[in-house]
CSV table of N, CA and C in Angstrom, one decimal:
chain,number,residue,atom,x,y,z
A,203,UNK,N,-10.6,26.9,37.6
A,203,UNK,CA,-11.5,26.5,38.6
A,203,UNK,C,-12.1,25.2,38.1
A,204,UNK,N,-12.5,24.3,38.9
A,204,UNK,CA,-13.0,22.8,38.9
A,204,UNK,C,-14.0,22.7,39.6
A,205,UNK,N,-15.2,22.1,39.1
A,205,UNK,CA,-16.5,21.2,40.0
A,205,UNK,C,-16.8,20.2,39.5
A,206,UNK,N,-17.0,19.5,40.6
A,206,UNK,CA,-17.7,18.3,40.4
A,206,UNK,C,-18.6,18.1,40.8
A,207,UNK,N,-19.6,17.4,39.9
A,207,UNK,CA,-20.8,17.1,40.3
A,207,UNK,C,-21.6,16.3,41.2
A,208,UNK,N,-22.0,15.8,42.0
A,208,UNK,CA,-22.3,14.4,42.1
A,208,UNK,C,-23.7,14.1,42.3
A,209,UNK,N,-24.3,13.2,41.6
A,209,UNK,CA,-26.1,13.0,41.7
A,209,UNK,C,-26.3,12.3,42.1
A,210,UNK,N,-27.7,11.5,42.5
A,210,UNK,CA,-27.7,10.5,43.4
A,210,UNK,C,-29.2,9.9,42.1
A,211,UNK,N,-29.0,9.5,41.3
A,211,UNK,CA,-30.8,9.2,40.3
A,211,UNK,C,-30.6,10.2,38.7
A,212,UNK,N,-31.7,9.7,38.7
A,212,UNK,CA,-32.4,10.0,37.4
A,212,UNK,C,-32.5,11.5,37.1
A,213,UNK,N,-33.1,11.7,38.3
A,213,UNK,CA,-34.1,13.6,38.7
A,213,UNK,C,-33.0,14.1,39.2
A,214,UNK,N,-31.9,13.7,39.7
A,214,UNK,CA,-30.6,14.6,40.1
A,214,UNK,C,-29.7,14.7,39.1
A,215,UNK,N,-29.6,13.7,38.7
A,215,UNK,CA,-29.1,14.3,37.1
A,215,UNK,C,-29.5,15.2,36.2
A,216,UNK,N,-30.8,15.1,35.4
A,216,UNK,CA,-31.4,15.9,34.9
A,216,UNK,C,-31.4,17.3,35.4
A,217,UNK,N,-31.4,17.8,36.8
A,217,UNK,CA,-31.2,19.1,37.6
A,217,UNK,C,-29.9,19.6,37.3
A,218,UNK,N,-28.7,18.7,37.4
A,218,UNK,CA,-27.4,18.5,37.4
A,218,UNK,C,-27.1,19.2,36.1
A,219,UNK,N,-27.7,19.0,35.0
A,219,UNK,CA,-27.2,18.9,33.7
A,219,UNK,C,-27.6,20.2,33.3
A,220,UNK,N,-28.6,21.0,34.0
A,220,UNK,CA,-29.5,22.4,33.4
A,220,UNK,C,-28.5,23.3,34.2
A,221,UNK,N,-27.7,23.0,35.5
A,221,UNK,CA,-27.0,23.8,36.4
A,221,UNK,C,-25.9,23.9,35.5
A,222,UNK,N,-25.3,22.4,34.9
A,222,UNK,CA,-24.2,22.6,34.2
A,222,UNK,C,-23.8,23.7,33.4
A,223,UNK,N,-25.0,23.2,32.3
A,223,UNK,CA,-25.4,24.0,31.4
A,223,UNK,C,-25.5,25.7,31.5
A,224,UNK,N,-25.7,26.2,32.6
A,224,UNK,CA,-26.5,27.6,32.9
A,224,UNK,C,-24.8,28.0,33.2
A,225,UNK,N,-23.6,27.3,34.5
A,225,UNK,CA,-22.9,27.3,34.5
A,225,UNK,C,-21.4,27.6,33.1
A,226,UNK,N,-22.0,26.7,32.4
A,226,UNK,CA,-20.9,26.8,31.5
A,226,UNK,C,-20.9,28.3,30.7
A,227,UNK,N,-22.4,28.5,30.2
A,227,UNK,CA,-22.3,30.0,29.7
A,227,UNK,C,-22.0,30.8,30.5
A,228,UNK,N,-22.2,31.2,31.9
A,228,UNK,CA,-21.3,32.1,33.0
A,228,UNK,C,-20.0,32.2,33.0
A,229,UNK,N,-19.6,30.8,33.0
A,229,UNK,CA,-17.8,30.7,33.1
A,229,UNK,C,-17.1,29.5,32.5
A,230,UNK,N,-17.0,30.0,31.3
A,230,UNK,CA,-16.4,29.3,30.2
A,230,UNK,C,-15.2,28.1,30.6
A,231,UNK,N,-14.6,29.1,31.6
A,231,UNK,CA,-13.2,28.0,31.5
A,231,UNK,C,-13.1,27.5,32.7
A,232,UNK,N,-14.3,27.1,32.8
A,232,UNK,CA,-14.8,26.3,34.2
A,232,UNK,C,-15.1,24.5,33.8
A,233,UNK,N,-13.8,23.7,34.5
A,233,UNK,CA,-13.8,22.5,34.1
A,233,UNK,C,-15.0,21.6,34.7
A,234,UNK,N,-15.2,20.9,34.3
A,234,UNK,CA,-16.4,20.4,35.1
A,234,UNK,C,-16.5,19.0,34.9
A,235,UNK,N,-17.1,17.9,35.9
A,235,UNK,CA,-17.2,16.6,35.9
A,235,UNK,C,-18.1,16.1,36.9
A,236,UNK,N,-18.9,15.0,36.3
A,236,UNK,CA,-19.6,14.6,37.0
A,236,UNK,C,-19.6,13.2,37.3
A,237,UNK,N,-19.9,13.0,38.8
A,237,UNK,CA,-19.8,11.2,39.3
A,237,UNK,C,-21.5,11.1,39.6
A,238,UNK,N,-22.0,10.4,39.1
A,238,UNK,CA,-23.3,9.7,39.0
A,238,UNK,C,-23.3,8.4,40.2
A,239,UNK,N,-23.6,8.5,41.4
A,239,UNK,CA,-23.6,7.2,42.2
A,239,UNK,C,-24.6,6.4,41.5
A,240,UNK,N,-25.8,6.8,41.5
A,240,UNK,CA,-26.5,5.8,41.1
A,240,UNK,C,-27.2,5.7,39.7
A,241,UNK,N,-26.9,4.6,39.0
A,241,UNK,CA,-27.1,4.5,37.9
A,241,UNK,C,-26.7,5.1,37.0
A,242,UNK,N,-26.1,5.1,35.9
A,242,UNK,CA,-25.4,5.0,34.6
A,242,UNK,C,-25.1,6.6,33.9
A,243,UNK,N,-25.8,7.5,34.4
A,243,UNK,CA,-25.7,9.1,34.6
A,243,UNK,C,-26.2,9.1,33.3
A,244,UNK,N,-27.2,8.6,32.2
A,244,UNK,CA,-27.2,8.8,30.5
A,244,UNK,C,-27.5,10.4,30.9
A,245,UNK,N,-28.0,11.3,31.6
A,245,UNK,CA,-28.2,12.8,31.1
A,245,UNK,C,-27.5,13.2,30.9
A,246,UNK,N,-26.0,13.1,31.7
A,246,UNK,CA,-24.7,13.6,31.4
A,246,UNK,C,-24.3,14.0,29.9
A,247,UNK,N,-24.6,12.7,29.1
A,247,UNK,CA,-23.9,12.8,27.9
A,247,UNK,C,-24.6,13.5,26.9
């Protein structure tokens, strides 16, 4: 299974990255990716 993310800022990323996060320990072999429209996504990393 695959999601992608998409944020729109600063504060949707940071949201984005705790979902991830909470996500990944649920379902491990869950691929995941994120597109940052606006601005440079640094929470991602």
């Amino acid at each position: 299974m695959r999601l992608l993310c998409i944020s729109n800022g600063h504060g949707e990323d940071l949201i984005a990255v705790k979902i991830l996060q909470a996500l990944q320990g649920m379902v491990p072999h869950l691929q995941m990716a994120a597109l940052p429209i606006v601005g440079e996504g640094g929470q991602y990393r």
